[in-house]
Coordinates of C-alpha atoms and ligand atoms in Angstrom, one line a residue:
M1 CA 0.0 0.0 0.0
V2 CA 1.3 3.4 -0.9
M3 CA 1.1 5.7 2.1
S4 CA 0.1 9.2 1.3
R5 CA 2.5 11.8 2.7
V6 CA 1.7 14.1 5.5
A7 CA 3.1 17.5 6.4
Y8 CA 2.9 19.4 9.7
V9 CA 2.0 23.0 9.0
D10 CA 1.5 25.4 12.0
G11 CA -0.4 23.0 14.3
Q12 CA -2.0 20.7 11.7
Y13 CA -1.0 17.5 10.0
L14 CA -2.1 18.0 6.4
S15 CA -1.9 16.0 3.2
H16 CA 1.5 16.9 1.8
R17 CA 0.0 17.5 -1.7
S18 CA -2.3 20.2 -0.5
A19 CA -0.2 21.7 2.4
V20 CA 0.4 25.4 1.7
V21 CA 1.7 28.5 3.4
H22 CA 0.4 32.1 2.9
I23 CA 1.8 34.2 0.1
E24 CA 2.9 36.8 2.7
D25 CA 5.0 34.4 4.7
R26 CA 8.3 36.1 5.2
G27 CA 10.1 33.0 4.2
Y28 CA 8.5 33.2 0.8
Q29 CA 9.1 37.0 0.5
F30 CA 12.5 37.5 2.2
A31 CA 13.9 34.1 2.9
D32 CA 13.5 35.3 6.5
G33 CA 13.7 31.9 8.2
V34 CA 15.9 29.0 9.3
Y35 CA 15.8 25.2 8.8
E36 CA 17.3 21.9 9.8
V37 CA 17.6 18.5 8.0
I38 CA 17.8 15.6 10.4
A39 CA 18.6 12.1 9.4
V40 CA 16.2 9.2 10.4
A41 CA 17.7 5.8 10.9
G42 CA 15.6 2.8 12.0
G43 CA 12.7 5.3 12.5
R44 CA 14.7 7.3 15.0
L45 CA 16.2 10.8 14.7
V46 CA 20.0 10.9 14.5
D47 CA 21.8 13.5 16.6
D48 CA 18.5 15.4 17.2
E49 CA 19.9 17.1 20.3
L50 CA 22.7 18.7 18.3
H51 CA 20.3 19.8 15.6
L52 CA 18.0 21.4 18.1
V53 CA 21.0 23.3 19.7
R54 CA 22.0 24.6 16.2
L55 CA 18.3 25.5 15.5
A56 CA 18.0 27.5 18.7
R57 CA 21.2 29.3 17.8
S58 CA 20.1 30.2 14.3
L59 CA 16.7 31.4 15.6
S60 CA 18.4 33.5 18.3
E61 CA 20.9 35.1 15.8
L62 CA 17.9 36.2 13.7
R63 CA 15.8 37.1 16.7
I64 CA 13.0 34.7 15.7
T65 CA 11.0 33.3 18.6
A66 CA 10.9 29.5 18.8
P67 CA 7.3 28.5 18.0
M68 CA 7.4 25.7 20.6
S69 CA 9.7 24.0 23.1
D70 CA 12.4 21.5 22.1
A71 CA 10.3 18.8 23.7
A72 CA 7.3 19.7 21.6
L73 CA 9.4 20.0 18.4
R74 CA 10.7 16.5 19.1
I75 CA 7.1 15.2 19.4
V76 CA 6.1 16.9 16.1
M77 CA 9.2 15.5 14.3
R78 CA 8.6 12.0 15.6
E79 CA 5.0 12.2 14.6
A80 CA 6.0 13.4 11.1
V81 CA 8.3 10.4 10.9
R82 CA 5.6 8.0 12.1
R83 CA 2.8 9.4 9.9
N84 CA 5.0 9.1 6.8
G85 CA 6.2 5.6 7.7
V86 CA 9.8 6.6 7.5
R87 CA 12.4 4.1 8.7
A88 CA 15.4 5.5 6.8
G89 CA 15.2 9.1 5.5
I90 CA 15.1 12.6 6.7
V91 CA 13.1 15.2 8.6
Y92 CA 12.9 18.7 7.2
L93 CA 12.0 21.4 9.6
Q94 CA 11.6 25.1 8.7
I95 CA 10.7 28.1 10.9
T96 CA 10.1 31.5 9.3
R97 CA 9.4 34.8 11.1
G98 CA 5.7 34.3 10.0
V99 CA 3.1 36.0 7.9
A100 CA 2.8 39.8 7.8
R101 CA 2.3 42.7 5.4
R102 CA 5.4 43.0 3.3
D103 CA 7.9 45.4 5.0
H104 CA 11.6 44.7 5.5
A105 CA 11.7 45.5 9.2
F106 CA 10.4 42.8 11.7
P107 CA 6.6 42.8 12.0
K108 CA 5.3 43.7 15.4
S109 CA 3.0 40.7 15.9
A110 CA 3.7 37.9 13.4
Q111 CA 3.8 34.4 14.8
P112 CA 6.7 32.3 13.7
A113 CA 5.5 29.7 11.2
L114 CA 6.6 26.0 11.5
V115 CA 6.6 23.4 8.8
V116 CA 7.9 19.8 9.4
T117 CA 8.0 17.2 6.7
S118 CA 9.6 13.7 6.6
R119 CA 10.4 11.5 3.7
R120 CA 12.1 8.2 2.9
K121 CA 15.5 8.4 1.3
A122 CA 17.5 5.7 -0.4
P123 CA 20.9 5.1 1.0
V124 CA 23.7 7.0 -0.7
D125 CA 24.6 5.6 -4.1
P126 CA 27.0 2.7 -3.3
R127 CA 29.1 3.7 -6.3
A128 CA 29.6 7.2 -5.0
A129 CA 30.8 5.8 -1.7
A130 CA 33.0 3.1 -3.3
D131 CA 34.5 5.1 -6.1
G132 CA 34.3 8.7 -4.7
I133 CA 32.9 11.8 -6.3
S134 CA 34.2 14.9 -8.1
V135 CA 34.0 18.5 -7.0
I136 CA 34.6 21.7 -8.8
T137 CA 35.7 25.0 -7.1
I138 CA 33.7 28.2 -7.4
P139 CA 34.0 31.7 -5.8
D140 CA 32.1 31.9 -2.4
I141 CA 29.6 34.7 -3.1
R142 CA 27.6 34.2 0.0
W143 CA 27.0 36.6 2.9
Q144 CA 29.2 36.7 6.1
R145 CA 26.9 34.7 8.4
C146 CA 27.1 31.3 6.9
D147 CA 27.1 29.9 10.4
I148 CA 23.3 30.6 10.5
K149 CA 21.3 27.8 8.9
S150 CA 19.1 30.3 7.0
I151 CA 16.7 29.3 4.2
S152 CA 18.4 32.0 2.0
L153 CA 20.3 29.5 -0.2
L154 CA 20.4 31.2 -3.7
P155 CA 24.3 31.1 -4.0
N156 CA 24.2 27.5 -2.8
V157 CA 21.5 26.6 -5.4
L158 CA 23.5 28.3 -8.2
G159 CA 26.7 26.6 -7.1
K160 CA 25.2 23.1 -6.9
Q161 CA 23.7 23.7 -10.4
R162 CA 27.2 24.6 -11.7
A163 CA 28.5 21.4 -10.3
R164 CA 25.8 19.3 -11.9
E165 CA 26.4 21.0 -15.2
A166 CA 30.1 20.3 -14.9
G167 CA 29.3 16.6 -14.2
A168 CA 30.5 17.0 -10.6
Y169 CA 28.7 16.2 -7.4
E170 CA 29.5 19.3 -5.4
A171 CA 31.0 22.8 -5.7
W172 CA 33.6 23.8 -3.1
Q173 CA 33.4 27.5 -2.5
I174 CA 36.6 29.6 -2.3
D175 CA 36.9 32.8 -0.2
H176 CA 38.9 35.9 -1.1
Q177 CA 42.1 34.4 0.2
G178 CA 41.9 31.3 -2.0
R179 CA 40.8 29.1 0.9
I180 CA 37.9 26.6 0.7
S181 CA 35.1 27.5 3.0
E182 CA 32.7 24.6 2.3
G183 CA 30.5 22.9 -0.3
T184 CA 27.1 24.2 -1.2
S185 CA 25.4 21.7 1.1
T186 CA 28.3 19.9 2.7
N187 CA 31.5 20.5 4.7
A188 CA 34.9 20.1 3.1
W189 CA 37.8 18.0 4.4
I190 CA 41.3 16.9 3.4
V191 CA 43.8 14.5 4.7
T192 CA 47.4 15.8 4.5
S193 CA 50.3 13.7 3.4
D194 CA 51.3 13.2 7.0
G195 CA 47.9 11.8 7.8
A196 CA 46.3 14.8 9.6
V197 CA 42.6 15.4 8.9
V198 CA 41.9 19.1 8.2
T199 CA 38.6 21.0 8.1
R200 CA 37.9 24.6 8.4
Q201 CA 37.2 25.9 11.9
A202 CA 33.5 26.7 12.6
D203 CA 33.7 30.4 12.1
S204 CA 31.0 32.5 10.4
A205 CA 32.3 31.4 6.9
I206 CA 30.8 27.9 7.2
L207 CA 27.8 26.1 8.6
N208 CA 28.9 24.0 11.6
G209 CA 27.6 20.7 10.2
I210 CA 26.2 18.2 12.6
T211 CA 27.9 15.4 10.6
R212 CA 31.1 17.5 10.9
L213 CA 30.8 17.5 14.7
A214 CA 30.1 13.8 14.7
V215 CA 33.2 13.1 12.5
L216 CA 35.3 15.4 14.7
D217 CA 34.2 13.3 17.7
I218 CA 35.2 10.1 15.9
I219 CA 38.6 11.5 15.0
R220 CA 39.2 12.5 18.6
A221 CA 38.0 9.2 20.0
E222 CA 40.2 7.2 17.5
G223 CA 43.2 9.4 18.1
Y224 CA 43.8 10.5 14.5
G225 CA 45.7 13.7 14.0
F226 CA 43.5 16.7 13.0
A227 CA 43.5 20.4 12.7
E228 CA 40.6 22.8 12.4
R229 CA 42.0 25.5 10.1
P230 CA 41.4 26.9 6.6
F231 CA 43.1 25.2 3.6
T232 CA 43.7 26.5 0.1
V233 CA 42.6 25.0 -3.2
T234 CA 46.2 24.4 -3.9
E235 CA 46.6 22.4 -0.7
A236 CA 43.4 20.5 -1.4
K237 CA 44.6 19.5 -4.9
A238 CA 47.9 18.2 -3.4
A239 CA 46.2 16.5 -0.5
A240 CA 46.5 12.7 0.1
E241 CA 42.8 12.3 0.5
A242 CA 39.7 14.5 0.5
F243 CA 36.0 14.0 1.5
L244 CA 32.8 15.8 2.3
T245 CA 30.1 15.4 4.9
S246 CA 26.5 16.2 5.4
T247 CA 23.3 14.7 7.0
V248 CA 22.0 13.8 3.6
V249 CA 25.2 12.1 2.1
D250 CA 27.0 11.1 5.3
L251 CA 30.6 11.0 4.3
L252 CA 31.7 10.7 0.7
P253 CA 35.2 10.4 -0.7
V254 CA 36.3 13.3 -3.0
V255 CA 38.6 11.9 -5.7
R256 CA 38.7 14.8 -8.2
I257 CA 39.0 18.5 -7.7
D258 CA 38.5 20.6 -10.8
G259 CA 39.4 17.5 -12.8
N260 CA 42.7 16.8 -10.9
P261 CA 42.9 13.5 -9.1
V262 CA 43.3 13.7 -5.4
G263 CA 46.1 11.3 -4.3
D264 CA 45.9 8.3 -6.6
G265 CA 42.3 9.2 -7.6
R266 CA 40.8 6.5 -5.4
P267 CA 39.1 6.9 -2.0
G268 CA 41.7 7.1 0.7
P269 CA 42.1 4.6 3.5
L270 CA 41.4 7.1 6.3
T271 CA 38.4 8.4 4.5
R272 CA 37.0 4.9 4.2
R273 CA 37.6 4.2 7.9
L274 CA 36.0 7.4 8.9
R275 CA 33.0 6.6 6.7
E276 CA 32.6 3.2 8.4
H277 CA 32.8 4.9 11.8
Y278 CA 30.2 7.5 10.9
L279 CA 27.8 4.9 9.5
A280 CA 28.1 3.0 12.7
H281 CA 27.4 6.2 14.7
A282 CA 24.3 7.0 12.6
A283 CA 23.0 3.4 12.9
A284 CA 23.4 3.5 16.7
A285 CA 20.5 6.0 16.8
A286 CA 18.2 3.2 15.5
Ligands
PLP301 N1 27.3 23.3 4.8 C1 26.2 23.8 4.2 C2 26.2 25.1 3.5 C3 25.0 23.0 4.3 O1 23.9 23.5 3.8 C4 25.0 21.8 5.0 C5 23.8 21.0 5.2 O2 22.8 21.2 4.6 C6 26.2 21.4 5.6 C7 27.4 22.2 5.5 C8 26.3 20.1 6.4 O3 25.6 20.2 7.6 P1 25.0 18.9 8.3 O4 26.1 18.0 8.5 O5 24.4 19.4 9.6 O6 24.0 18.3 7.4

């Protein structure tokens, strides 16, 4: 039996097909809102605590009031998972500043608007995990608060499209100093020739990925060398290994940057080990 999808919209569970928000929602007009994407494994939310901490921070940086408590949000997310029959997939949660007559300044009385959806997701393409994927590099044209998980994603959309058109999986964005900030929907990592894992520190130039945090925990627990610092495109192209992380793709080896092979052009051994560890971590939620 095909289960029809259900979306939570401001207090109601509605048929996904007919769920709508108002045309004067500030998310629609100004991208004035934030979001989270949380993995579901075995029907359970993965690292939901960390996602809720990041959500609270994004809301507070934009001075949007949380529409409900974390405990209530968890109930809604679990209910969305349950009603959509999701065992392996994702939850998408979005909060905007609400519906108000269009005016750039904050409305006096708008209520924040909450949408939660959940859908099944096939596991990452085993070929991408086994053979690795390609990235291109593009200028980072985003704003200076990429630490906020805002729904304003136009540069990310344009960047991902450039990657797709170039036959690559992802575009790594480069700042004014030639350093890689992150992908359009993923964090960027390299492994140096002496075996140290490097990823940019979580400053305002990147989103502090929840997968990034989990992988850093694994690296610490396993005692691998690592550094949180920026790295240049030149350093990345000369790296022994490279990979990227996100909730949606977990951890994928990067084997080409702008057409140049990374290392021997095959997924590196440390990358493969970290991926196994991360998959075990995500499965432990189930
Ligand atoms: N960086 C950007 C710009 C993103 O949009 C995302 C996820 O959507 C990430 C990094 C990875 O974050 P997470 O691991 O929390 O999915």
